[in-house]
Amino acid sequence: MNREHSDTIRPIRFREGALQLLDQRRLPQESVWQTYQDAPAVAVAIRDMVVRGAPAIGITAAFGVVLACQCATGHDDWRARVAADIETLRGSRPTAVNLFWALDRMQAVVAASESVDAAVSETRAVAERMLEADIAGNRQLGALGAQLIEPGRGVLTHCNTGSLATGGYGTALGVIRAAWDAGRIKEVFADETRPWLQGSRLTAWELVHDGIPVQVLCEGAAASLLRSGRVGWVIVGADRIAANGDTANKIGTYGLALLARAHGVRFMVAAPVATIDFEMADGSGIPIEQRGEDEVLALAGQRVAAEGARGYNPAFDVTPADLIDAIVTERGVVEAPTRERLATLRAPAAAESATTGA
């Protein structure tokens, strides 16, 4: 059964010298585009969740460097100004390795530029290639992941890993899109994903927008859903994957992996190779962002917790590699991931720069 191709959302665009981001804090009630003309404002947008999702953060930061070069035009100390802006962007969020991957590549482009005018044009070209390569890679990743899904049952996903979290199409949601288009998925379930509700606000919005039926559930309902036999795969994204396969993703992912293993449901991580931190030995070294207590104690700006209660709010947790059945990337699938198996995805430096536009 073939279904109509489902891919209509693009959250990042660069027009007339400015970066425009679809404000994910305002969805699904309204679609509002925010415009940015300097790198510090882009750093705030990343920190404040206007844009989120590791690949999207990296691409956004790359365009932030383009803005830094534009703002440094006409200044003799342009290199120092751009370098300072890059450091500001580095400090926006600590866990998503794509942020640092993108900024390292943009920093190399700036260093090789002979003038600030050259830096403007060259960084923009590289950032645009990053965006295009991300979408193309997601399509390849989605097709590879879809092949693992046996037809006839549903899938469960967590947080948002679709077009809104990437340049377009998505990682885990890209797998789901490809599998749905091929008729391999019977139904889609999405955790609401507290405290920012990325599942109910963003994933559900994307799927409904593209005509894919979705059922939203509280995280607490996942165990009974998995026990029911309706789900064949849990499919999630990643913000950083260590060299051994340990994976940092939105808080709650680790618990889902434990539940999936307990109920005989397979567990897939879908992410671009850029999300793999080959210099990070294992998950114990991945920095975990601790966000403000009010995100847990309040809902839509209205306090719901008892006065005097404190909030525990790690943004991510780490799922051990031995709970992951497959890591799917645009370069291939690694089942039962180990350090040695993941290393096969690591491209030589020359090939990597060609495929990433660095």
mmCIF file of C-alpha atoms in Angstrom:
data_model
loop_
_atom_site.group_PDB
_atom_site.id
_atom_site.type_symbol
_atom_site.label_atom_id
_atom_site.label_comp_id
_atom_site.label_asym_id
_atom_site.label_seq_id
_atom_site.Cartn_x
_atom_site.Cartn_y
_atom_site.Cartn_z
ATOM 1 C CA MET A 1 0.000 0.000 0.000
ATOM 2 C CA ASN A 2 1.533 3.297 -1.107
ATOM 3 C CA ARG A 3 0.398 6.529 0.473
ATOM 4 C CA GLU A 4 0.815 10.147 -0.540
ATOM 5 C CA HIS A 5 4.290 11.459 0.292
ATOM 6 C CA SER A 6 4.172 13.385 3.567
ATOM 7 C CA ASP A 7 6.769 16.146 3.899
ATOM 8 C CA THR A 8 5.650 19.775 3.811
ATOM 9 C CA ILE A 9 7.339 21.575 6.754
ATOM 10 C CA ARG A 10 10.557 23.629 6.698
ATOM 11 C CA PRO A 11 11.381 25.535 9.933
ATOM 12 C CA ILE A 12 14.597 27.379 8.959
ATOM 13 C CA ARG A 13 15.131 29.858 6.141
ATOM 14 C CA PHE A 14 17.655 32.569 5.257
ATOM 15 C CA ARG A 15 16.235 35.463 3.256
ATOM 16 C CA GLU A 16 17.474 38.944 2.393
ATOM 17 C CA GLY A 17 20.423 38.659 4.759
ATOM 18 C CA ALA A 18 18.384 37.566 7.783
ATOM 19 C CA LEU A 19 17.695 34.258 9.496
ATOM 20 C CA GLN A 20 14.046 33.312 9.961
ATOM 21 C CA LEU A 21 12.925 30.618 12.403
ATOM 22 C CA LEU A 22 9.468 29.134 12.883
ATOM 23 C CA ASP A 23 8.889 29.815 16.590
ATOM 24 C CA GLN A 24 8.278 26.388 18.108
ATOM 25 C CA ARG A 25 7.103 27.878 21.406
ATOM 26 C CA ARG A 26 3.995 29.234 19.658
ATOM 27 C CA LEU A 27 2.932 25.992 17.981
ATOM 28 C CA PRO A 28 0.379 24.547 17.523
ATOM 29 C CA GLN A 29 -1.822 27.555 18.279
ATOM 30 C CA GLU A 30 -0.112 29.818 15.738
ATOM 31 C CA SER A 31 2.693 29.765 13.184
ATOM 32 C CA VAL A 32 4.958 32.742 13.838
ATOM 33 C CA TRP A 33 8.268 33.403 12.085
ATOM 34 C CA GLN A 34 10.957 35.219 14.084
ATOM 35 C CA THR A 35 13.678 37.168 12.260
ATOM 36 C CA TYR A 36 17.312 37.451 13.439
ATOM 37 C CA GLN A 37 20.093 39.686 12.215
ATOM 38 C CA ASP A 38 22.942 39.025 14.658
ATOM 39 C CA ALA A 39 24.560 36.010 16.311
ATOM 40 C CA PRO A 40 23.856 36.863 19.989
ATOM 41 C CA ALA A 41 20.121 36.979 19.216
ATOM 42 C CA VAL A 42 20.420 33.579 17.529
ATOM 43 C CA ALA A 43 22.114 32.211 20.650
ATOM 44 C CA VAL A 44 19.178 33.425 22.739
ATOM 45 C CA ALA A 45 16.742 31.813 20.277
ATOM 46 C CA ILE A 46 18.527 28.476 20.698
ATOM 47 C CA ARG A 47 18.648 28.746 24.501
ATOM 48 C CA ASP A 48 15.006 29.840 24.766
ATOM 49 C CA MET A 49 13.728 27.004 22.534
ATOM 50 C CA VAL A 50 12.538 29.072 19.588
ATOM 51 C CA VAL A 51 14.421 26.380 17.710
ATOM 52 C CA ARG A 52 15.235 22.956 19.202
ATOM 53 C CA GLY A 53 16.360 19.536 18.095
ATOM 54 C CA ALA A 54 20.058 18.780 17.663
ATOM 55 C CA PRO A 55 20.285 18.988 13.836
ATOM 56 C CA ALA A 56 18.175 22.174 13.711
ATOM 57 C CA ILE A 57 20.311 23.753 16.440
ATOM 58 C CA GLY A 58 23.471 23.027 14.450
ATOM 59 C CA ILE A 59 22.076 24.469 11.214
ATOM 60 C CA THR A 60 20.731 27.525 13.037
ATOM 61 C CA ALA A 61 24.125 28.138 14.652
ATOM 62 C CA ALA A 62 25.785 27.883 11.231
ATOM 63 C CA PHE A 63 23.558 30.666 9.917
ATOM 64 C CA GLY A 64 24.346 32.553 13.123
ATOM 65 C CA VAL A 65 27.978 32.605 11.986
ATOM 66 C CA VAL A 66 26.857 34.050 8.649
ATOM 67 C CA LEU A 67 25.154 36.859 10.567
ATOM 68 C CA ALA A 68 28.302 37.337 12.663
ATOM 69 C CA CYS A 69 30.334 37.849 9.494
ATOM 70 C CA GLN A 70 27.764 40.282 8.109
ATOM 71 C CA CYS A 71 27.807 42.316 11.326
ATOM 72 C CA ALA A 72 31.624 42.389 11.314
ATOM 73 C CA THR A 73 31.754 43.873 7.809
ATOM 74 C CA GLY A 74 33.641 47.167 7.749
ATOM 75 C CA HIS A 75 35.634 46.463 10.936
ATOM 76 C CA ASP A 76 39.382 45.890 10.927
ATOM 77 C CA ASP A 77 39.028 43.473 13.843
ATOM 78 C CA TRP A 78 36.380 41.402 12.057
ATOM 79 C CA ARG A 79 38.019 38.085 12.866
ATOM 80 C CA ALA A 80 37.964 38.819 16.608
ATOM 81 C CA ARG A 81 34.334 39.942 16.406
ATOM 82 C CA VAL A 82 33.280 36.777 14.595
ATOM 83 C CA ALA A 83 35.275 34.614 17.008
ATOM 84 C CA ALA A 84 33.491 36.208 19.961
ATOM 85 C CA ASP A 85 30.104 35.583 18.369
ATOM 86 C CA ILE A 86 31.008 31.944 17.723
ATOM 87 C CA GLU A 87 31.846 31.515 21.420
ATOM 88 C CA THR A 88 28.496 33.068 22.319
ATOM 89 C CA LEU A 89 26.760 30.530 20.080
ATOM 90 C CA ARG A 90 28.756 27.692 21.658
ATOM 91 C CA GLY A 91 27.371 28.614 25.057
ATOM 92 C CA SER A 92 23.717 28.461 24.031
ATOM 93 C CA ARG A 93 23.036 24.777 24.857
ATOM 94 C CA PRO A 94 25.560 22.193 26.119
ATOM 95 C CA THR A 95 24.227 18.748 25.180
ATOM 96 C CA ALA A 96 23.544 18.784 21.422
ATOM 97 C CA VAL A 97 26.841 17.863 19.773
ATOM 98 C CA ASN A 98 25.568 19.077 16.380
ATOM 99 C CA LEU A 99 25.930 22.631 17.695
ATOM 100 C CA PHE A 100 29.672 22.215 18.170
ATOM 101 C CA TRP A 101 30.040 20.141 14.997
ATOM 102 C CA ALA A 102 28.514 22.951 12.937
ATOM 103 C CA LEU A 103 30.435 25.731 14.641
ATOM 104 C CA ASP A 104 33.773 23.936 14.238
ATOM 105 C CA ARG A 105 33.142 23.693 10.510
ATOM 106 C CA MET A 106 32.045 27.295 10.206
ATOM 107 C CA GLN A 107 35.046 28.443 12.227
ATOM 108 C CA ALA A 108 37.318 26.661 9.739
ATOM 109 C CA VAL A 109 35.590 28.435 6.841
ATOM 110 C CA VAL A 110 36.098 31.817 8.516
ATOM 111 C CA ALA A 111 39.762 31.043 9.194
ATOM 112 C CA ALA A 112 40.322 30.226 5.503
ATOM 113 C CA SER A 113 38.576 33.381 4.245
ATOM 114 C CA GLU A 114 40.844 36.152 2.982
ATOM 115 C CA SER A 115 38.450 38.987 3.823
ATOM 116 C CA VAL A 116 35.233 39.598 5.703
ATOM 117 C CA ASP A 117 33.341 39.911 2.402
ATOM 118 C CA ALA A 118 34.658 36.517 1.380
ATOM 119 C CA ALA A 119 33.724 35.139 4.798
ATOM 120 C CA VAL A 120 30.132 36.332 4.372
ATOM 121 C CA SER A 121 29.651 34.615 1.015
ATOM 122 C CA GLU A 122 31.605 31.478 1.913
ATOM 123 C CA THR A 123 29.911 30.888 5.276
ATOM 124 C CA ARG A 124 26.497 31.398 3.730
ATOM 125 C CA ALA A 125 27.264 28.875 0.993
ATOM 126 C CA VAL A 126 28.409 26.314 3.553
ATOM 127 C CA ALA A 127 25.417 26.891 5.849
ATOM 128 C CA GLU A 128 23.029 26.477 2.923
ATOM 129 C CA ARG A 129 24.782 23.248 1.921
ATOM 130 C CA MET A 130 24.474 22.026 5.509
ATOM 131 C CA LEU A 131 20.735 22.648 5.371
ATOM 132 C CA GLU A 132 20.344 20.881 2.024
ATOM 133 C CA ALA A 133 22.558 17.973 3.105
ATOM 134 C CA ASP A 134 20.583 17.548 6.316
ATOM 135 C CA ILE A 135 17.293 17.168 4.433
ATOM 136 C CA ALA A 136 18.824 14.758 1.920
ATOM 137 C CA GLY A 137 20.481 12.765 4.700
ATOM 138 C CA ASN A 138 17.222 12.566 6.617
ATOM 139 C CA ARG A 139 15.481 11.108 3.584
ATOM 140 C CA GLN A 140 18.184 8.465 3.276
ATOM 141 C CA LEU A 141 18.075 7.776 7.013
ATOM 142 C CA GLY A 142 14.287 7.487 6.901
ATOM 143 C CA ALA A 143 14.367 4.985 4.058
ATOM 144 C CA LEU A 144 16.960 2.823 5.834
ATOM 145 C CA GLY A 145 15.063 2.858 9.118
ATOM 146 C CA ALA A 146 11.738 2.069 7.480
ATOM 147 C CA GLN A 147 13.179 -1.156 6.097
ATOM 148 C CA LEU A 148 13.599 -2.474 9.657
ATOM 149 C CA ILE A 149 9.906 -2.115 10.488
ATOM 150 C CA GLU A 150 7.773 -5.207 10.030
ATOM 151 C CA PRO A 151 4.338 -4.233 8.640
ATOM 152 C CA GLY A 152 1.210 -4.631 10.711
ATOM 153 C CA ARG A 153 1.849 -2.884 14.011
ATOM 154 C CA GLY A 154 2.319 0.617 15.359
ATOM 155 C CA VAL A 155 5.267 2.669 16.550
ATOM 156 C CA LEU A 156 5.806 4.879 19.590
ATOM 157 C CA THR A 157 7.964 7.998 19.488
ATOM 158 C CA HIS A 158 9.120 10.508 22.096
ATOM 159 C CA CYS A 159 9.698 14.286 21.969
ATOM 160 C CA ASN A 160 9.875 15.805 18.461
ATOM 161 C CA THR A 161 12.315 14.519 15.884
ATOM 162 C CA GLY A 162 10.674 15.699 12.689
ATOM 163 C CA SER A 163 11.025 18.626 10.329
ATOM 164 C CA LEU A 164 10.893 21.029 13.268
ATOM 165 C CA ALA A 165 13.942 19.397 14.878
ATOM 166 C CA THR A 166 15.998 19.294 11.670
ATOM 167 C CA GLY A 167 16.346 21.108 8.379
ATOM 168 C CA GLY A 168 13.356 19.120 7.168
ATOM 169 C CA TYR A 169 11.788 15.632 6.971
ATOM 170 C CA GLY A 170 13.202 14.508 10.324
ATOM 171 C CA THR A 171 15.229 11.723 11.921
ATOM 172 C CA ALA A 172 13.027 9.381 13.982
ATOM 173 C CA LEU A 173 9.970 11.067 12.490
ATOM 174 C CA GLY A 174 11.639 10.737 9.091
ATOM 175 C CA VAL A 175 11.711 6.963 9.641
ATOM 176 C CA ILE A 176 8.049 7.117 10.609
ATOM 177 C CA ARG A 177 7.192 9.246 7.548
ATOM 178 C CA ALA A 178 8.991 6.831 5.225
ATOM 179 C CA ALA A 179 7.406 3.780 6.859
ATOM 180 C CA TRP A 180 3.942 5.350 6.720
ATOM 181 C CA ASP A 181 4.334 6.251 3.046
ATOM 182 C CA ALA A 182 5.337 2.620 2.386
ATOM 183 C CA GLY A 183 2.362 1.267 4.323
ATOM 184 C CA ARG A 184 4.575 -0.420 6.926
ATOM 185 C CA ILE A 185 3.054 1.307 9.970
ATOM 186 C CA LYS A 186 -0.485 0.689 11.179
ATOM 187 C CA GLU A 187 -0.661 3.483 13.789
ATOM 188 C CA VAL A 188 1.548 6.142 15.383
ATOM 189 C CA PHE A 189 1.697 6.990 19.083
ATOM 190 C CA ALA A 190 3.451 10.065 20.495
ATOM 191 C CA ASP A 191 4.388 10.691 24.122
ATOM 192 C CA GLU A 192 3.263 14.160 25.197
ATOM 193 C CA THR A 193 6.840 14.758 26.502
ATOM 194 C CA ARG A 194 6.728 16.931 29.588
ATOM 195 C CA PRO A 195 7.639 19.601 30.519
ATOM 196 C CA TRP A 196 7.735 21.335 27.097
ATOM 197 C CA LEU A 197 5.137 19.005 25.527
ATOM 198 C CA GLN A 198 7.108 18.586 22.306
ATOM 199 C CA GLY A 199 5.151 15.421 21.537
ATOM 200 C CA SER A 200 1.655 16.811 21.894
ATOM 201 C CA ARG A 201 2.453 20.305 20.582
ATOM 202 C CA LEU A 202 4.988 19.607 17.841
ATOM 203 C CA THR A 203 5.043 15.948 16.792
ATOM 204 C CA ALA A 204 1.254 15.734 16.749
ATOM 205 C CA TRP A 205 1.085 19.026 14.819
ATOM 206 C CA GLU A 206 3.560 17.777 12.198
ATOM 207 C CA LEU A 207 1.815 14.451 11.707
ATOM 208 C CA VAL A 208 -1.663 15.951 11.513
ATOM 209 C CA HIS A 209 -0.311 18.637 9.158
ATOM 210 C CA ASP A 210 1.024 15.938 6.840
ATOM 211 C CA GLY A 211 -2.026 13.684 7.066
ATOM 212 C CA ILE A 212 -0.569 10.947 9.285
ATOM 213 C CA PRO A 213 -2.974 9.892 12.090
ATOM 214 C CA VAL A 214 -1.440 10.154 15.565
ATOM 215 C CA GLN A 215 -2.544 9.341 19.104
ATOM 216 C CA VAL A 216 -0.958 11.319 21.964
ATOM 217 C CA LEU A 217 -0.372 9.641 25.325
ATOM 218 C CA CYS A 218 0.987 10.634 28.708
ATOM 219 C CA GLU A 219 4.405 9.095 29.368
ATOM 220 C CA GLY A 220 2.823 7.171 32.222
ATOM 221 C CA ALA A 221 0.651 5.258 29.715
ATOM 222 C CA ALA A 222 3.627 3.907 27.752
ATOM 223 C CA ALA A 223 4.056 0.736 29.807
ATOM 224 C CA SER A 224 0.493 -0.463 29.287
ATOM 225 C CA LEU A 225 0.640 0.483 25.598
ATOM 226 C CA LEU A 226 3.812 -1.554 25.067
ATOM 227 C CA ARG A 227 2.324 -4.462 26.984
ATOM 228 C CA SER A 228 -0.722 -4.452 24.667
ATOM 229 C CA GLY A 229 1.299 -5.673 21.674
ATOM 230 C CA ARG A 230 0.193 -2.808 19.431
ATOM 231 C CA VAL A 231 3.721 -1.387 19.137
ATOM 232 C CA GLY A 232 6.573 -3.109 17.311
ATOM 233 C CA TRP A 233 9.207 -0.368 17.601
ATOM 234 C CA VAL A 234 9.977 2.587 19.817
ATOM 235 C CA ILE A 235 11.728 5.140 17.573
ATOM 236 C CA VAL A 236 13.572 8.130 19.049
ATOM 237 C CA GLY A 237 16.163 10.685 18.021
ATOM 238 C CA ALA A 238 19.381 11.735 19.756
ATOM 239 C CA ASP A 239 21.173 14.856 20.881
ATOM 240 C CA ARG A 240 24.507 13.110 21.333
ATOM 241 C CA ILE A 241 25.655 9.540 20.794
ATOM 242 C CA ALA A 242 28.879 8.469 22.481
ATOM 243 C CA ALA A 243 31.455 6.358 20.660
ATOM 244 C CA ASN A 244 30.173 3.176 22.320
ATOM 245 C CA GLY A 245 26.512 3.844 21.389
ATOM 246 C CA ASP A 246 25.270 5.303 24.683
ATOM 247 C CA THR A 247 22.706 7.900 23.624
ATOM 248 C CA ALA A 248 21.603 11.179 25.196
ATOM 249 C CA ASN A 249 18.087 12.180 24.219
ATOM 250 C CA LYS A 250 15.092 14.010 25.676
ATOM 251 C CA ILE A 251 14.390 13.117 29.302
ATOM 252 C CA GLY A 252 12.209 10.021 29.467
ATOM 253 C CA THR A 253 13.977 8.155 26.662
ATOM 254 C CA TYR A 254 15.919 5.918 29.077
ATOM 255 C CA GLY A 255 12.703 4.855 30.782
ATOM 256 C CA LEU A 256 11.136 4.020 27.414
ATOM 257 C CA ALA A 257 14.144 1.874 26.517
ATOM 258 C CA LEU A 258 13.772 -0.078 29.756
ATOM 259 C CA LEU A 259 10.042 -0.553 29.130
ATOM 260 C CA ALA A 260 10.650 -1.641 25.548
ATOM 261 C CA ARG A 261 13.180 -4.265 26.627
ATOM 262 C CA ALA A 262 10.835 -5.549 29.340
ATOM 263 C CA HIS A 263 8.014 -6.015 26.812
ATOM 264 C CA GLY A 264 9.984 -7.387 23.874
ATOM 265 C CA VAL A 265 9.562 -4.217 21.795
ATOM 266 C CA ARG A 266 12.510 -3.162 19.645
ATOM 267 C CA PHE A 267 14.186 0.213 20.243
ATOM 268 C CA MET A 268 15.610 2.390 17.461
ATOM 269 C CA VAL A 269 17.706 5.564 17.632
ATOM 270 C CA ALA A 270 17.625 7.602 14.413
ATOM 271 C CA ALA A 271 20.196 10.396 14.025
ATOM 272 C CA PRO A 272 22.706 11.789 11.527
ATOM 273 C CA VAL A 273 26.326 10.740 11.835
ATOM 274 C CA ALA A 274 27.086 14.309 12.983
ATOM 275 C CA THR A 275 25.305 13.439 16.243
ATOM 276 C CA ILE A 276 27.881 10.744 17.047
ATOM 277 C CA ASP A 277 30.641 12.134 19.264
ATOM 278 C CA PHE A 278 33.491 9.781 18.430
ATOM 279 C CA GLU A 279 35.702 11.543 20.992
ATOM 280 C CA MET A 280 33.261 10.799 23.840
ATOM 281 C CA ALA A 281 34.097 7.337 25.179
ATOM 282 C CA ASP A 282 30.723 6.598 26.731
ATOM 283 C CA GLY A 283 27.577 8.240 28.023
ATOM 284 C CA SER A 284 28.990 9.070 31.433
ATOM 285 C CA GLY A 285 30.851 12.024 29.907
ATOM 286 C CA ILE A 286 27.899 13.603 28.110
ATOM 287 C CA PRO A 287 26.958 16.925 29.727
ATOM 288 C CA ILE A 288 23.300 16.984 30.730
ATOM 289 C CA GLU A 289 21.589 20.364 30.558
ATOM 290 C CA GLN A 290 19.734 21.332 33.734
ATOM 291 C CA ARG A 291 16.928 23.739 32.932
ATOM 292 C CA GLY A 292 14.909 26.087 35.145
ATOM 293 C CA GLU A 293 12.632 24.700 37.854
ATOM 294 C CA ASP A 294 9.634 26.704 36.640
ATOM 295 C CA GLU A 295 9.384 24.521 33.535
ATOM 296 C CA VAL A 296 8.371 21.619 35.807
ATOM 297 C CA LEU A 297 6.448 23.583 38.429
ATOM 298 C CA ALA A 298 4.272 25.492 35.954
ATOM 299 C CA LEU A 299 2.258 24.767 32.818
ATOM 300 C CA ALA A 300 1.737 27.433 30.141
ATOM 301 C CA GLY A 301 2.991 30.041 32.615
ATOM 302 C CA GLN A 302 0.545 28.994 35.352
ATOM 303 C CA ARG A 303 2.009 27.402 38.467
ATOM 304 C CA VAL A 304 0.527 23.960 39.113
ATOM 305 C CA ALA A 305 2.853 22.645 41.839
ATOM 306 C CA ALA A 306 2.348 23.421 45.503
ATOM 307 C CA GLU A 307 4.079 26.555 46.706
ATOM 308 C CA GLY A 308 7.356 25.647 48.333
ATOM 309 C CA ALA A 309 7.976 22.594 46.129
ATOM 310 C CA ARG A 310 11.236 22.486 44.182
ATOM 311 C CA GLY A 311 11.683 21.289 40.608
ATOM 312 C CA TYR A 312 14.077 18.659 39.215
ATOM 313 C CA ASN A 313 14.478 19.377 35.509
ATOM 314 C CA PRO A 314 17.231 17.608 33.549
ATOM 315 C CA ALA A 315 16.545 18.140 29.860
ATOM 316 C CA PHE A 316 18.068 14.813 28.785
ATOM 317 C CA ASP A 317 18.938 11.343 30.006
ATOM 318 C CA VAL A 318 21.347 8.707 28.681
ATOM 319 C CA THR A 319 20.210 5.339 27.342
ATOM 320 C CA PRO A 320 22.909 2.635 27.535
ATOM 321 C CA ALA A 321 23.887 1.082 24.213
ATOM 322 C CA ASP A 322 22.864 -2.395 25.350
ATOM 323 C CA LEU A 323 19.209 -1.264 25.416
ATOM 324 C CA ILE A 324 19.346 -0.063 21.792
ATOM 325 C CA ASP A 325 18.517 -2.520 19.013
ATOM 326 C CA ALA A 326 19.564 -0.285 16.127
ATOM 327 C CA ILE A 327 21.156 3.091 15.474
ATOM 328 C CA VAL A 328 20.077 4.353 12.049
ATOM 329 C CA THR A 329 22.061 7.049 10.230
ATOM 330 C CA GLU A 330 22.225 8.370 6.697
ATOM 331 C CA ARG A 331 25.374 6.263 6.181
ATOM 332 C CA GLY A 332 23.911 2.984 7.339
ATOM 333 C CA VAL A 333 22.311 0.958 10.112
ATOM 334 C CA VAL A 334 24.221 -0.367 13.118
ATOM 335 C CA GLU A 335 22.342 -3.102 14.943
ATOM 336 C CA ALA A 336 23.300 -4.012 18.529
ATOM 337 C CA PRO A 337 25.663 -1.012 18.560
ATOM 338 C CA THR A 338 29.196 -1.286 19.907
ATOM 339 C CA ARG A 339 32.223 0.986 19.662
ATOM 340 C CA GLU A 340 33.655 -1.101 16.825
ATOM 341 C CA ARG A 341 30.419 -1.191 14.838
ATOM 342 C CA LEU A 342 29.796 2.537 15.187
ATOM 343 C CA ALA A 343 33.352 3.286 14.096
ATOM 344 C CA THR A 344 32.500 1.943 10.636
ATOM 345 C CA LEU A 345 30.299 5.021 10.141
ATOM 346 C CA ARG A 346 33.160 7.433 10.711
ATOM 347 C CA ALA A 347 34.182 8.888 7.362
ATOM 348 C CA PRO A 348 37.742 9.971 6.554
ATOM 349 C CA ALA A 349 38.264 13.696 7.081
ATOM 350 C CA ALA A 350 38.274 14.508 3.354
ATOM 351 C CA ALA A 351 35.086 12.589 2.684
ATOM 352 C CA GLU A 352 33.395 14.056 5.720
ATOM 353 C CA SER A 353 34.113 17.632 4.662
ATOM 354 C CA ALA A 354 32.685 16.890 1.227
ATOM 355 C CA THR A 355 29.450 15.452 2.561
ATOM 356 C CA THR A 356 28.879 18.097 5.203
ATOM 357 C CA GLY A 357 29.821 21.117 3.144
ATOM 358 C CA ALA A 358 32.550 22.094 5.591
#
